[in-house]
CSV table of C-alpha atoms and ligand atoms in Angstrom, one decimal:
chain,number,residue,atom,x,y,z
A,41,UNK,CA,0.0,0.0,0.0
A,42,UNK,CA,1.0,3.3,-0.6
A,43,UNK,CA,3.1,5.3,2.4
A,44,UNK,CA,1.1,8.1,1.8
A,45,UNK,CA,-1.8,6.8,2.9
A,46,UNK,CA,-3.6,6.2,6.3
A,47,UNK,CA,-6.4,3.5,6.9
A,48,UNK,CA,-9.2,3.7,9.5
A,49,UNK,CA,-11.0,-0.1,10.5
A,50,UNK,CA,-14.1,-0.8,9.3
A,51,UNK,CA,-16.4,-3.6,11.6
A,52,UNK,CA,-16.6,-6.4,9.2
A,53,UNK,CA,-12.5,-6.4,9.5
A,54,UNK,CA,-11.5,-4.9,6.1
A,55,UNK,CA,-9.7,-1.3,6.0
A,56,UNK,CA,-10.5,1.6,4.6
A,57,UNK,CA,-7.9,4.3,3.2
A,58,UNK,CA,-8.3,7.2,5.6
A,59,UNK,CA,-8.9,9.6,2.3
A,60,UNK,CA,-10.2,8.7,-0.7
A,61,UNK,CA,-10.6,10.5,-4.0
A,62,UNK,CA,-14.1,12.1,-5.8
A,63,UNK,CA,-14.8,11.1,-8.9
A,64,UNK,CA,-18.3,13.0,-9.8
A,65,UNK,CA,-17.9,15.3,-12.4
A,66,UNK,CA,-21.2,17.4,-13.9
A,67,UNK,CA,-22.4,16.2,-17.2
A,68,UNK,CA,-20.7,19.1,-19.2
A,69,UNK,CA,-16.6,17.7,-18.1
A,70,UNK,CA,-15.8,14.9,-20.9
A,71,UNK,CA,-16.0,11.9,-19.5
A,72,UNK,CA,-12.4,11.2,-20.9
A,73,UNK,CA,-11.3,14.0,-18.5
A,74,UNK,CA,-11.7,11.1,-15.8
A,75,UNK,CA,-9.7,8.5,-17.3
A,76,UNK,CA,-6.7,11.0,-17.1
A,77,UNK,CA,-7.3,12.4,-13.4
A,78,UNK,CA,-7.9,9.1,-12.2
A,79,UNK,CA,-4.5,7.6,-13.5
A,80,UNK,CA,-3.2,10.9,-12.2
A,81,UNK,CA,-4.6,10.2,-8.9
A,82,UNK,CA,-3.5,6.4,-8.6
A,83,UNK,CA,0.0,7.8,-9.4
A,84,UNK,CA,0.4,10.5,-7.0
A,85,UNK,CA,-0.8,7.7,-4.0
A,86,UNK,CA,-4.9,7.5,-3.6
A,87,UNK,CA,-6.1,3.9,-3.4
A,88,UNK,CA,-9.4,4.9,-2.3
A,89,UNK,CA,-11.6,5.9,-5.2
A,90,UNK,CA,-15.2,6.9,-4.7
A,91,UNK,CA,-17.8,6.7,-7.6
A,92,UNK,CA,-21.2,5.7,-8.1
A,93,UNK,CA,-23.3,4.5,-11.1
A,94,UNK,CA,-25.4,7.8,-11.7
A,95,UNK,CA,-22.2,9.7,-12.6
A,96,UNK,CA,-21.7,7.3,-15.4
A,97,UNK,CA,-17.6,7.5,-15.2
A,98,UNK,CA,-17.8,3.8,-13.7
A,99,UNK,CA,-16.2,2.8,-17.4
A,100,UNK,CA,-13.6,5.6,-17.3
A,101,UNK,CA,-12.4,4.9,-13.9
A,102,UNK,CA,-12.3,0.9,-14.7
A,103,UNK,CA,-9.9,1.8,-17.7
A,104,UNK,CA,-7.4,4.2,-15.3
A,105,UNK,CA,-7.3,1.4,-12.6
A,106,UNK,CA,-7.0,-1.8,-15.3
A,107,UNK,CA,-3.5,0.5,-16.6
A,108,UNK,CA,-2.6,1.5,-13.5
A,109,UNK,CA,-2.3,-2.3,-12.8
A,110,UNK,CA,-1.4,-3.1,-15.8
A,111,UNK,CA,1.7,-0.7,-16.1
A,112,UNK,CA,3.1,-2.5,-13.0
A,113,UNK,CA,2.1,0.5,-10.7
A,114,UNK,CA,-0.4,-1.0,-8.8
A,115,UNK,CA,-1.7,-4.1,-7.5
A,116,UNK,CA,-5.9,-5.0,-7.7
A,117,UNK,CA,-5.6,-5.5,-3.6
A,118,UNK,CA,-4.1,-2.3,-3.1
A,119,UNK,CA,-6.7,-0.1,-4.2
A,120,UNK,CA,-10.2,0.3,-2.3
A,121,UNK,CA,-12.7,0.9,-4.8
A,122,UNK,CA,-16.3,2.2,-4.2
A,123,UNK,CA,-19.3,2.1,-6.2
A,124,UNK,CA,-23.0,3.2,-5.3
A,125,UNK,CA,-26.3,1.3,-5.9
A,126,UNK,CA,-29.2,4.0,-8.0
A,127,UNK,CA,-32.3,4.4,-5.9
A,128,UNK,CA,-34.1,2.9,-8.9
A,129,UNK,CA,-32.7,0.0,-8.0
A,130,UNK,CA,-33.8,-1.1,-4.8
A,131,UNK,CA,-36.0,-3.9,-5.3
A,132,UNK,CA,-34.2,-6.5,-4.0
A,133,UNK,CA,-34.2,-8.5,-7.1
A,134,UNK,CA,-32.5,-5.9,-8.7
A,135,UNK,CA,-29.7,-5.0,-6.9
A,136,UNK,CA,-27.3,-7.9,-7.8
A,137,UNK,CA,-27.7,-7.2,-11.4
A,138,UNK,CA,-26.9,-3.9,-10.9
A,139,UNK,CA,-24.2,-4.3,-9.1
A,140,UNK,CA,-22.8,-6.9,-11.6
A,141,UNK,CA,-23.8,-4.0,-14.1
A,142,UNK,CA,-21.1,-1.6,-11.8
A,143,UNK,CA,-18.4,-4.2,-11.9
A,144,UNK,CA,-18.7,-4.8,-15.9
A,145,UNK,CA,-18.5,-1.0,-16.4
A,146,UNK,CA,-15.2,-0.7,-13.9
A,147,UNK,CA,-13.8,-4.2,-15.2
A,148,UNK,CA,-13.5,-5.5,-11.1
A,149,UNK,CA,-14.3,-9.1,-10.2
A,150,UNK,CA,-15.6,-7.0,-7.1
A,151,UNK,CA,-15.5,-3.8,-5.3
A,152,UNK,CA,-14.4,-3.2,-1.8
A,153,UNK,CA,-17.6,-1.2,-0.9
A,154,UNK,CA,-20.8,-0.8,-2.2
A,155,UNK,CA,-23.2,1.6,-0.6
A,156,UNK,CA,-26.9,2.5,-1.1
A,157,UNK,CA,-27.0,5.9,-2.3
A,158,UNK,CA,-29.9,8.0,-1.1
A,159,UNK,CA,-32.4,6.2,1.1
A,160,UNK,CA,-35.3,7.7,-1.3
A,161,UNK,CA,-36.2,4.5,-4.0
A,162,UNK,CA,-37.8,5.9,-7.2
A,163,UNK,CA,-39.2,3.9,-9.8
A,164,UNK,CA,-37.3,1.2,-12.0
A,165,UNK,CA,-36.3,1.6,-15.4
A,166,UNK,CA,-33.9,3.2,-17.6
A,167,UNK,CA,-34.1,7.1,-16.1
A,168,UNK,CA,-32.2,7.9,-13.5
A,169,UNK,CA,-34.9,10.2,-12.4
A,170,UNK,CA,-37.9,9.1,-13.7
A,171,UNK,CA,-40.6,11.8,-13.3
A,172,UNK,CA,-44.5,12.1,-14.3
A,173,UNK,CA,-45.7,14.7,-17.5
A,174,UNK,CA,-45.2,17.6,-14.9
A,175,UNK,CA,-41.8,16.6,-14.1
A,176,UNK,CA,-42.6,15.3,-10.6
A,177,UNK,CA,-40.3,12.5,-9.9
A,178,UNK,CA,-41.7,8.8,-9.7
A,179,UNK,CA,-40.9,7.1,-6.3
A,180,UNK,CA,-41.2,4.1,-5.0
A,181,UNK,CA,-41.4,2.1,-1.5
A,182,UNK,CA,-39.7,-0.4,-1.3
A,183,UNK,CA,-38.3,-1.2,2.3
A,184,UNK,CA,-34.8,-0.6,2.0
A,185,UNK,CA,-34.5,-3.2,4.9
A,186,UNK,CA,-35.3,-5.6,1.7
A,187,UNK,CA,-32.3,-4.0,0.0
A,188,UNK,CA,-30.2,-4.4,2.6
A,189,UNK,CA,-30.6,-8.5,2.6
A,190,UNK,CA,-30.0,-8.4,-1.4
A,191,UNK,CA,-26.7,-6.8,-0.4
A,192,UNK,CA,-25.9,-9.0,2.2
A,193,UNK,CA,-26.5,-11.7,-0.2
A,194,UNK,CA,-23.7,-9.8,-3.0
A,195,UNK,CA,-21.2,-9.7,0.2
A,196,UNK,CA,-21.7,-13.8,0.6
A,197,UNK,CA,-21.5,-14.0,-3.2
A,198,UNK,CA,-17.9,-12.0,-3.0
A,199,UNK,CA,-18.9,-9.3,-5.3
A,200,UNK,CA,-18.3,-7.1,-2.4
A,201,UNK,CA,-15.9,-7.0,0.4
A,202,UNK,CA,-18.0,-4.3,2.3
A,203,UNK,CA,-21.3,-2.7,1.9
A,204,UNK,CA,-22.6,0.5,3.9
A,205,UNK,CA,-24.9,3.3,3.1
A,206,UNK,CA,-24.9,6.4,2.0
A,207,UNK,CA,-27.1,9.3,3.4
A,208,UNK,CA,-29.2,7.5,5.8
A,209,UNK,CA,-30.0,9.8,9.6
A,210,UNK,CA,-29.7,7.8,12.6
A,211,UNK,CA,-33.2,6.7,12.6
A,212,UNK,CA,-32.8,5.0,9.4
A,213,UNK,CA,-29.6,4.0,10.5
A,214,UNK,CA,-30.9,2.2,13.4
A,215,UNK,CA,-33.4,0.8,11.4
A,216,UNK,CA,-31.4,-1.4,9.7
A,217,UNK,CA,-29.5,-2.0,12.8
A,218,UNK,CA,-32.7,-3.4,14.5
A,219,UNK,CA,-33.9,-5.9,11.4
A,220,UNK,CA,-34.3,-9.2,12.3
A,221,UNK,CA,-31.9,-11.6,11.0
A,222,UNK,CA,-29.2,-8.7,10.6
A,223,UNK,CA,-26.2,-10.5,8.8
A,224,UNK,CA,-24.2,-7.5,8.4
A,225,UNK,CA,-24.0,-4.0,9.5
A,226,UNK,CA,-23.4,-1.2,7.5
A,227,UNK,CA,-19.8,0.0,8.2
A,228,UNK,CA,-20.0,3.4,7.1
A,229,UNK,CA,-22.5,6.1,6.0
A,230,UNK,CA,-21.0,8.7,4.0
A,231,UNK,CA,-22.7,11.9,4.0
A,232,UNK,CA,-22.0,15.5,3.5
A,233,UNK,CA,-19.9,17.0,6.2
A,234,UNK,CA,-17.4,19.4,6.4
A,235,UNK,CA,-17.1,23.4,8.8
A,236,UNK,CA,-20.1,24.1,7.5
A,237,UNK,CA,-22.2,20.7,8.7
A,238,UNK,CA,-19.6,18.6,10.8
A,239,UNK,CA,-22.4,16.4,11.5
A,240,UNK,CA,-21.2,15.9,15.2
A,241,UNK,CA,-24.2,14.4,16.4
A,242,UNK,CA,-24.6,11.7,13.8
A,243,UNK,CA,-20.9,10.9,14.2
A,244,UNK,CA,-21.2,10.1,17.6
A,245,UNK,CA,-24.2,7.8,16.9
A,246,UNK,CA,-22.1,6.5,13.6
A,247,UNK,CA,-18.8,6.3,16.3
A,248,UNK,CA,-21.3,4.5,19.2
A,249,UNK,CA,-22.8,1.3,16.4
A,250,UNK,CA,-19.4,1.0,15.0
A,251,UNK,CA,-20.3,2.8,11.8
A,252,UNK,CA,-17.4,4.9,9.5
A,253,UNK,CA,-18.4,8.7,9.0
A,254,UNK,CA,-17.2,9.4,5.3
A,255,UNK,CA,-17.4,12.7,4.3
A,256,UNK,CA,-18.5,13.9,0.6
A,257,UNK,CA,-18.7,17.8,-0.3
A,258,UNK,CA,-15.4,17.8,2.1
A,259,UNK,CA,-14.2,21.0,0.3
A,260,UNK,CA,-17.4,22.8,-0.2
A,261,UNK,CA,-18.6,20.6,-3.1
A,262,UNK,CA,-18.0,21.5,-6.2
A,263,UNK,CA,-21.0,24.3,-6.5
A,264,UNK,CA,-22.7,22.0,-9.7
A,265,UNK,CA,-25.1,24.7,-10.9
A,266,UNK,CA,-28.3,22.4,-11.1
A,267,UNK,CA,-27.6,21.2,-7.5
A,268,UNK,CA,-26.0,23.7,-5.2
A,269,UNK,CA,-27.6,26.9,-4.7
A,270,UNK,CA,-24.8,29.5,-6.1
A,271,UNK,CA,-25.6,32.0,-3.1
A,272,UNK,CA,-24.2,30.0,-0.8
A,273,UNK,CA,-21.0,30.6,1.2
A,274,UNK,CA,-17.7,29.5,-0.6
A,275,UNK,CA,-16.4,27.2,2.3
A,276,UNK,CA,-12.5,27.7,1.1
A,277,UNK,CA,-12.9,31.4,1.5
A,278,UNK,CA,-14.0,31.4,4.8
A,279,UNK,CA,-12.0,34.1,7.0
A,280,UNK,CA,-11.7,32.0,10.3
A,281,UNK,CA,-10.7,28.6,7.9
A,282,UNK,CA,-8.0,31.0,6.2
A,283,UNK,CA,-7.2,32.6,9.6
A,284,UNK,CA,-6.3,28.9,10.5
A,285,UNK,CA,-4.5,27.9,7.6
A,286,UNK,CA,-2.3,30.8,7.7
A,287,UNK,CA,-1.2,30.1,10.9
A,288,UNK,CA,-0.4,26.7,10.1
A,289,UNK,CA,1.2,27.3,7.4
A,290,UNK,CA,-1.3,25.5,5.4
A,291,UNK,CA,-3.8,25.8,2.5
A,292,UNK,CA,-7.9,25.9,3.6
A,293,UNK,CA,-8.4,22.6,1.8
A,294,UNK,CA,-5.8,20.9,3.9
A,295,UNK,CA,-7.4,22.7,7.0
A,296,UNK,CA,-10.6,21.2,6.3
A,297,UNK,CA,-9.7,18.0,5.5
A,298,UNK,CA,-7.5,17.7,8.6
A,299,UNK,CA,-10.5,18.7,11.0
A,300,UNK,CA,-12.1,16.2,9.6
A,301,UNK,CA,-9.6,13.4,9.8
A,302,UNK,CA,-8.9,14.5,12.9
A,303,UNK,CA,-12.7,13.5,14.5
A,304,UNK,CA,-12.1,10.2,12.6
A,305,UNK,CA,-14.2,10.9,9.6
A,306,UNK,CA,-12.9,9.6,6.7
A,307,UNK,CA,-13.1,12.8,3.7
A,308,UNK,CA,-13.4,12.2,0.1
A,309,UNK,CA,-11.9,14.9,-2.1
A,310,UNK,CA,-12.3,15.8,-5.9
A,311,UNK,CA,-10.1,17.7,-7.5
A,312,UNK,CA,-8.5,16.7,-11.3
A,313,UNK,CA,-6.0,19.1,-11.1
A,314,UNK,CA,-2.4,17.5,-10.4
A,315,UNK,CA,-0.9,20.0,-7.8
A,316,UNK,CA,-4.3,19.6,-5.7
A,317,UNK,CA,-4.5,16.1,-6.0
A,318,UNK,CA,-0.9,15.8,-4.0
A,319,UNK,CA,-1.3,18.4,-1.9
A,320,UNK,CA,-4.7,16.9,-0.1
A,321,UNK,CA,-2.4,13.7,0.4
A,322,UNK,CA,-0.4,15.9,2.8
A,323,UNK,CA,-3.2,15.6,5.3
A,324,UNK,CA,-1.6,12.8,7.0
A,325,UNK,CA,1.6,15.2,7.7
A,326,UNK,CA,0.3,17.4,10.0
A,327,UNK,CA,-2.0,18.4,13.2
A,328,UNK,CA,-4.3,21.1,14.3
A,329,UNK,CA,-3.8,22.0,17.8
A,330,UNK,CA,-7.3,21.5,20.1
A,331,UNK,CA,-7.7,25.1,20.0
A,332,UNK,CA,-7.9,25.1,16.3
A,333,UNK,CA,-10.4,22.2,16.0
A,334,UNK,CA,-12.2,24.6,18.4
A,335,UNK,CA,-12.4,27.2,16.1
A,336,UNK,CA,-13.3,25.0,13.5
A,337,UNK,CA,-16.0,23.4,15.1
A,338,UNK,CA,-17.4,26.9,16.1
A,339,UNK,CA,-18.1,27.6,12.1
A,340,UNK,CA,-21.0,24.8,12.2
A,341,UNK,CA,-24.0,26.0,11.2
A,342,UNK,CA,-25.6,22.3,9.8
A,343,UNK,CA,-26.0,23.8,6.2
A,344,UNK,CA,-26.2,21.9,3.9
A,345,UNK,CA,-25.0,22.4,0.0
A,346,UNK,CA,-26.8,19.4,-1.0
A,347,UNK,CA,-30.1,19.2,0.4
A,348,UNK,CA,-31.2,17.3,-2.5
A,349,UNK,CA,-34.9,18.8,-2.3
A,350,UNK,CA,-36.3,16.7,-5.6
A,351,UNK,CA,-37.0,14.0,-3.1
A,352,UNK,CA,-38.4,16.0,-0.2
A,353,UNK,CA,-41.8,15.0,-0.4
A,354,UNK,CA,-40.8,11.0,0.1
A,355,UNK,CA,-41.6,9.6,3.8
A,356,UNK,CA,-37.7,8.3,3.7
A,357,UNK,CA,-36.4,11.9,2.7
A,358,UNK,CA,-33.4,12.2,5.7
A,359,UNK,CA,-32.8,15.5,6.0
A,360,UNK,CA,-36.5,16.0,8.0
A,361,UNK,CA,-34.8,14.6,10.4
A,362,UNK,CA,-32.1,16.8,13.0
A,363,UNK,CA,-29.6,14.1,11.9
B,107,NAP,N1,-23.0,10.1,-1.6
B,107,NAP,C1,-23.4,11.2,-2.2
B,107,NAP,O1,-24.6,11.4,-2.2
B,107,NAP,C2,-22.4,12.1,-2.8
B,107,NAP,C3,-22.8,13.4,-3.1
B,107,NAP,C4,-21.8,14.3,-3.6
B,107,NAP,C5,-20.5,13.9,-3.8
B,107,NAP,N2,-20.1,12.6,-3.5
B,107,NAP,C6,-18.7,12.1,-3.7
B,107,NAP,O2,-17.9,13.0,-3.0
B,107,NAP,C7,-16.9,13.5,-3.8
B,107,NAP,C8,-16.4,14.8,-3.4
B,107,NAP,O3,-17.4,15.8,-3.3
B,107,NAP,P1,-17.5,17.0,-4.4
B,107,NAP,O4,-17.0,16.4,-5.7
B,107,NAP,O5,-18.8,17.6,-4.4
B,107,NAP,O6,-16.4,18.1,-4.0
B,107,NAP,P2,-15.3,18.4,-2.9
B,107,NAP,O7,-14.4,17.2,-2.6
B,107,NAP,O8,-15.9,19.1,-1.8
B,107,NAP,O9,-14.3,19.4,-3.8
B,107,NAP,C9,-14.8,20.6,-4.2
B,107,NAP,C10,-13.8,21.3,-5.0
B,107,NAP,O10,-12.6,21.7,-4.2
B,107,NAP,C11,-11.5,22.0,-5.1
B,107,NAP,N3,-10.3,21.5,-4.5
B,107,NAP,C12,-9.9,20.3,-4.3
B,107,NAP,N4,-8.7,20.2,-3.7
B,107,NAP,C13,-8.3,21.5,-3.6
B,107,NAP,C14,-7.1,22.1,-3.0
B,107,NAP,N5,-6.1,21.4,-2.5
B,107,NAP,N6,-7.1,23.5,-3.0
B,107,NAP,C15,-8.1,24.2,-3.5
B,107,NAP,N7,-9.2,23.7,-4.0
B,107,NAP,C16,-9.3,22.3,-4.0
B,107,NAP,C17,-11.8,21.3,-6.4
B,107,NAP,O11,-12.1,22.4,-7.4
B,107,NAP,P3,-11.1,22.8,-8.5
B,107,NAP,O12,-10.5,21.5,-9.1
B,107,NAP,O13,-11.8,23.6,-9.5
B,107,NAP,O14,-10.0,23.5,-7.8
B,107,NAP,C18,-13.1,20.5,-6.1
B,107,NAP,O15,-13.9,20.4,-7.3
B,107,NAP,C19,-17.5,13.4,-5.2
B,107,NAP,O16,-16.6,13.6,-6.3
B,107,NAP,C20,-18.2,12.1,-5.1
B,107,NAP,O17,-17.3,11.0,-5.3
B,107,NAP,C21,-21.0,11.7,-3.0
């Protein structure tokens, strides 16, 4: 594995590297773009790739891992690849083939995690959203305690070596905790966090069940146009972030990630750009003092850049919920 990299435990026994890289890009990048960054990544030291099926780069990021490995540079066992089952997918009989689906596309025998993505389920078929004439979106309601067994049953097939969630609230959480016949728990949830929502209250539940915080939008997302409201504050301009940087003789990316390695959340962080990509590996070779994470924890304000309101009317929405 590479040096540069730190792994945290997840509860089934399998580790996870302590920062792993973003790999959503809005429509309008070419998808080529992320064959390129996510050699470039590989190279500079990430082993822990994030990516899902809705951003449709699964194929792009198979082809930079399969040379990677092929070129010598890394080994298949080395990297820690996640990939994210579609909330039109949740019917139980449809989650293996999507996940074989995910693996064809990225060219794996199996991924190291594979995480339900939004606890809303919407209607099968080919749309990612499917909506109605007025553009209302088509849910769905399926149990995703249902889902949860057809995962278990990928993990016993070996398609996956882990499988978790992906923003669920405690309720939810527990929910699946509490299902009879539990075979596996989820070992992490990965939901936004970062100054601006450090999620400190679901962490300690996440922290109390054994359950891996990781952290998307780690940066301040990347302000898609159709998804984050363009109004809202720019979390790497943020005086008291700068303030703390300065002093440390760091940049404000570095500061955020660090305050949030430094709670044990594990941060996820996109960037294609080569200079960035090394420089957020440097988060491993330094700390903030417990003043600082003091000041950083005073910046919480539980906003949220993401609040994915297209699904707010569904009973499962999570974000009703204070966490
Ligand atoms: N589970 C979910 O529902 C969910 C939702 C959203 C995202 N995700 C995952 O989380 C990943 C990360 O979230 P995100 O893509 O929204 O953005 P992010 O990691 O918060 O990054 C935001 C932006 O920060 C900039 N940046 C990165 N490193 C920097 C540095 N060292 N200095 C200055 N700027 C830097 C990059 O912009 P520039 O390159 O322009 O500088 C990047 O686009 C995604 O790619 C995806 O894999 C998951």
């Amino acid at each position: 594995m590479s040096s540069k990299q730190q792994f945290v435990a997840l509860s089934d026994g399998h580790f996870i590297p302590a920062l792993g890289f973003g790999t959503y890009k809005p429509n309008e990048v070419p998808k080529s773009k992320s064959v390129e960054a996510t050699k470039l990544a590989i190279g500079v030291g990430y082993r822990h790739i994030d990516t899902a099926y809705v951003y449709h780069v699964e194929e792009e990021i198979g082809q930079a891992i399969q040379s990677k490995i092929k070129a010598g540079d890394v080994k298949r066992e080395d990297m820690f690849i996640t990939t994210k089952l579609w909330c039109t997918c949740f019917r139980p009989e449809l989650v293996r083939p999507s996940l074989e689906k995910s693996l064809k596309n990225l060219q794996l025998d199996y991924v190291d995690l594979y995480i339900m993505h939004f606890p809303v389920p919407m209607k099968s078929g080919n749309n990612d959203f499917p909506a109605d004439g007025q553009g209302k979106l088509l849910l769905d309601t399926v149990d995703f305690c249902a889902t949860w067994e057809a995962l278990e049953t990928c993990k016993d097939a070996g398609l996956v070596k882990s499988i978790g969630v992906s923003n669920f609230n405690h309720r939810q959480l527990e929910r699946i905790l509490n299902k009879p016949g539990l075979k596996y728990k989820p070992v992490c949830n990965q939901v936004e966090c970062h100054i601006y929502n450090n999620q400190s209250k679901l962490l300690d539940y996440c922290k109390s069940k054994d359950i891996v915080l990781v952290a998307f939008g780690a940066l301040g997302t990347q302000r898609y146009k159709e998804c984050v409201d363009q109004n809202s504050p720019v979390l790497l301009n943020d005086p008291v972030l700068c303030d703390v940087a300065k002093k440390n003789k760091r940049s404000p990316a570095l500061i955020a990630l660090r305050y949030l390695v430094q709670r044990g959340v594990v941060p996820l962080a996109q960037s294609f750009k080569e200079n960035e990509m090394k420089e957020n590996l440097q988060v491993f070779e330094f700390q903030l003092s417990s003043e600082d994470m003091k000041t950083l924890e005073g910046l919480n304000k539980n906003f949220r850049y993401l609040p994915v309101k297209c699904f707010a009317d569904h009973p499962e929405y999570p974000y009703s919920e204070e966490y």
